[in-house]
Short mmCIF file of C-alpha atoms in Angstrom, two decimals:
data_model
loop_
_atom_site.label_atom_id
_atom_site.label_comp_id
_atom_site.label_asym_id
_atom_site.label_seq_id
_atom_site.Cartn_x
_atom_site.Cartn_y
_atom_site.Cartn_z
CA MET B 1 0.00 0.00 0.00
CA GLU B 2 1.37 3.40 -0.95
CA GLU B 3 2.00 5.87 1.88
CA ARG B 4 -0.24 8.91 1.38
CA ARG B 5 0.92 10.96 4.33
CA LYS B 6 2.71 14.19 3.58
CA TYR B 7 5.01 13.89 6.62
CA LYS B 8 6.60 10.89 8.29
CA ARG B 9 5.22 9.84 11.70
CA LEU B 10 7.85 9.59 14.41
CA PRO B 11 7.47 7.61 17.64
CA ILE B 12 7.36 9.71 20.79
CA LYS B 13 6.39 9.16 24.41
CA LEU B 14 4.78 12.21 26.00
CA GLU B 15 1.96 12.82 28.40
CA LEU B 16 -0.26 15.88 28.06
CA GLU B 17 -2.91 17.19 30.39
CA ILE B 18 -6.02 18.71 28.84
CA ASN B 19 -8.26 20.84 31.02
CA SER B 20 -10.68 22.02 28.31
CA LEU B 21 -11.76 21.53 24.72
CA PHE B 22 -13.14 24.36 22.63
CA LYS B 23 -14.70 25.18 19.27
CA GLN B 24 -14.46 28.38 17.30
CA ASN B 25 -18.03 29.29 18.27
CA ASN B 26 -16.93 29.60 21.93
CA ASP B 27 -18.40 26.21 22.85
CA ILE B 28 -16.17 25.03 25.73
CA ILE B 29 -16.07 21.63 27.40
CA LYS B 30 -14.34 21.67 30.81
CA LEU B 31 -12.30 18.56 31.65
CA ASP B 32 -10.70 17.54 34.94
CA ASN B 33 -7.09 17.63 33.74
CA LYS B 34 -7.50 14.62 31.49
CA THR B 35 -4.15 12.89 30.87
CA ILE B 36 -3.47 11.68 27.35
CA GLU B 37 -0.54 9.76 25.95
CA VAL B 38 1.12 11.02 22.76
CA ILE B 39 2.36 8.05 20.72
CA ASP B 40 3.57 9.67 17.49
CA ILE B 41 4.25 13.05 15.95
CA SER B 42 4.72 14.53 12.48
CA LYS B 43 5.01 18.07 11.16
CA ASN B 44 1.25 17.91 10.60
CA GLY B 45 0.02 16.60 13.96
CA ILE B 46 0.09 13.96 16.70
CA GLY B 47 -1.44 10.58 17.47
CA ILE B 48 -2.73 10.11 21.01
CA LEU B 49 -4.25 7.47 23.27
CA CYS B 50 -6.97 8.44 25.73
CA ARG B 51 -9.15 6.46 28.14
CA ASP B 52 -12.25 8.46 27.21
CA GLU B 53 -13.64 9.37 23.83
CA LEU B 54 -13.13 13.03 22.95
CA PRO B 55 -15.41 14.79 20.46
CA LEU B 56 -14.27 15.43 16.90
CA ASN B 57 -13.61 18.93 15.58
CA TYR B 58 -12.78 20.34 19.01
CA TYR B 59 -9.49 22.07 19.78
CA PHE B 60 -7.13 22.04 22.75
CA ASN B 61 -3.92 23.76 23.79
CA ALA B 62 -0.76 21.72 24.31
CA LYS B 63 2.92 21.95 25.08
CA ILE B 64 4.94 19.55 22.94
CA GLU B 65 8.16 18.89 24.82
CA PHE B 66 10.94 16.87 23.19
CA ASP B 67 13.34 17.69 26.05
CA GLU B 68 14.03 20.61 28.39
CA LYS B 69 15.42 22.78 25.58
CA ARG B 70 13.24 21.74 22.64
CA TYR B 71 9.51 22.37 23.01
CA PHE B 72 6.69 24.48 21.62
CA TYR B 73 3.15 25.51 22.46
CA CYS B 74 0.40 24.80 19.97
CA VAL B 75 -3.29 24.36 19.27
CA LEU B 76 -4.47 20.94 18.09
CA LYS B 77 -7.73 19.90 16.46
CA ILE B 78 -9.17 16.41 17.02
CA ILE B 79 -9.85 15.03 13.54
CA ARG B 80 -10.07 11.25 13.99
CA SER B 81 -11.14 8.82 16.72
CA ASN B 82 -11.12 5.01 16.79
CA LYS B 83 -11.65 2.51 19.60
CA CYS B 84 -8.36 0.68 20.37
CA GLY B 85 -8.98 -2.00 22.97
CA ASP B 86 -9.95 -0.25 26.19
CA LYS B 87 -8.71 3.16 24.95
CA TYR B 88 -9.35 5.55 22.08
CA CYS B 89 -6.79 6.34 19.38
CA LEU B 90 -7.15 9.94 18.26
CA GLY B 91 -5.56 11.86 15.44
CA CYS B 92 -4.96 15.56 15.99
CA GLU B 93 -3.64 18.15 13.57
CA PHE B 94 -1.67 21.27 14.38
CA VAL B 95 -3.62 24.49 13.76
CA GLY B 96 -1.71 27.50 12.46
CA LEU B 97 1.69 26.14 13.45
CA ALA B 98 4.50 28.41 12.29
CA GLU B 99 7.08 26.76 10.04
CA PHE B 100 9.95 27.42 12.44
CA LEU B 101 8.02 25.51 15.14
CA ALA B 102 7.20 22.64 12.76
CA ASP B 103 10.94 22.46 12.04
CA LYS B 104 11.42 21.32 15.65
CA VAL B 105 9.86 18.02 14.56
CA ASP B 106 12.62 17.70 11.92
CA GLU B 107 15.21 18.38 14.64
CA TYR B 108 13.62 15.63 16.74
CA GLU B 109 13.84 13.22 13.79
CA LYS B 110 17.57 13.95 13.43
CA ILE B 111 18.07 13.16 17.12
CA LEU B 112 16.19 9.86 16.70
CA ASN B 113 18.33 8.92 13.70
CA GLU B 114 21.53 9.57 15.67
CA LYS B 115 20.54 7.03 18.34
#
């Protein structure tokens, strides 16, 4: 099967805490600091695992931290959700991410290749 993704997915182990989801129409869903596990990252977005289903087309704020010196803040949109055993696999895309921030993903890939 031909790969159709624009950017390569890279494995990553991060935990994020989400305290709210929002839509552009000011619809806000408050969460009790829900912890999610980031399992992969690309210049376009992240793949996450979550115990609870999160609604599609909602946004959340995140800090993507590769290490103490390499990190960035971003907005992510939930675009895909599938049941994976007892958890949910979600696909999220970066919203309005500046190119110089997306380049941090390339830097992370170089570090992975050096290992």
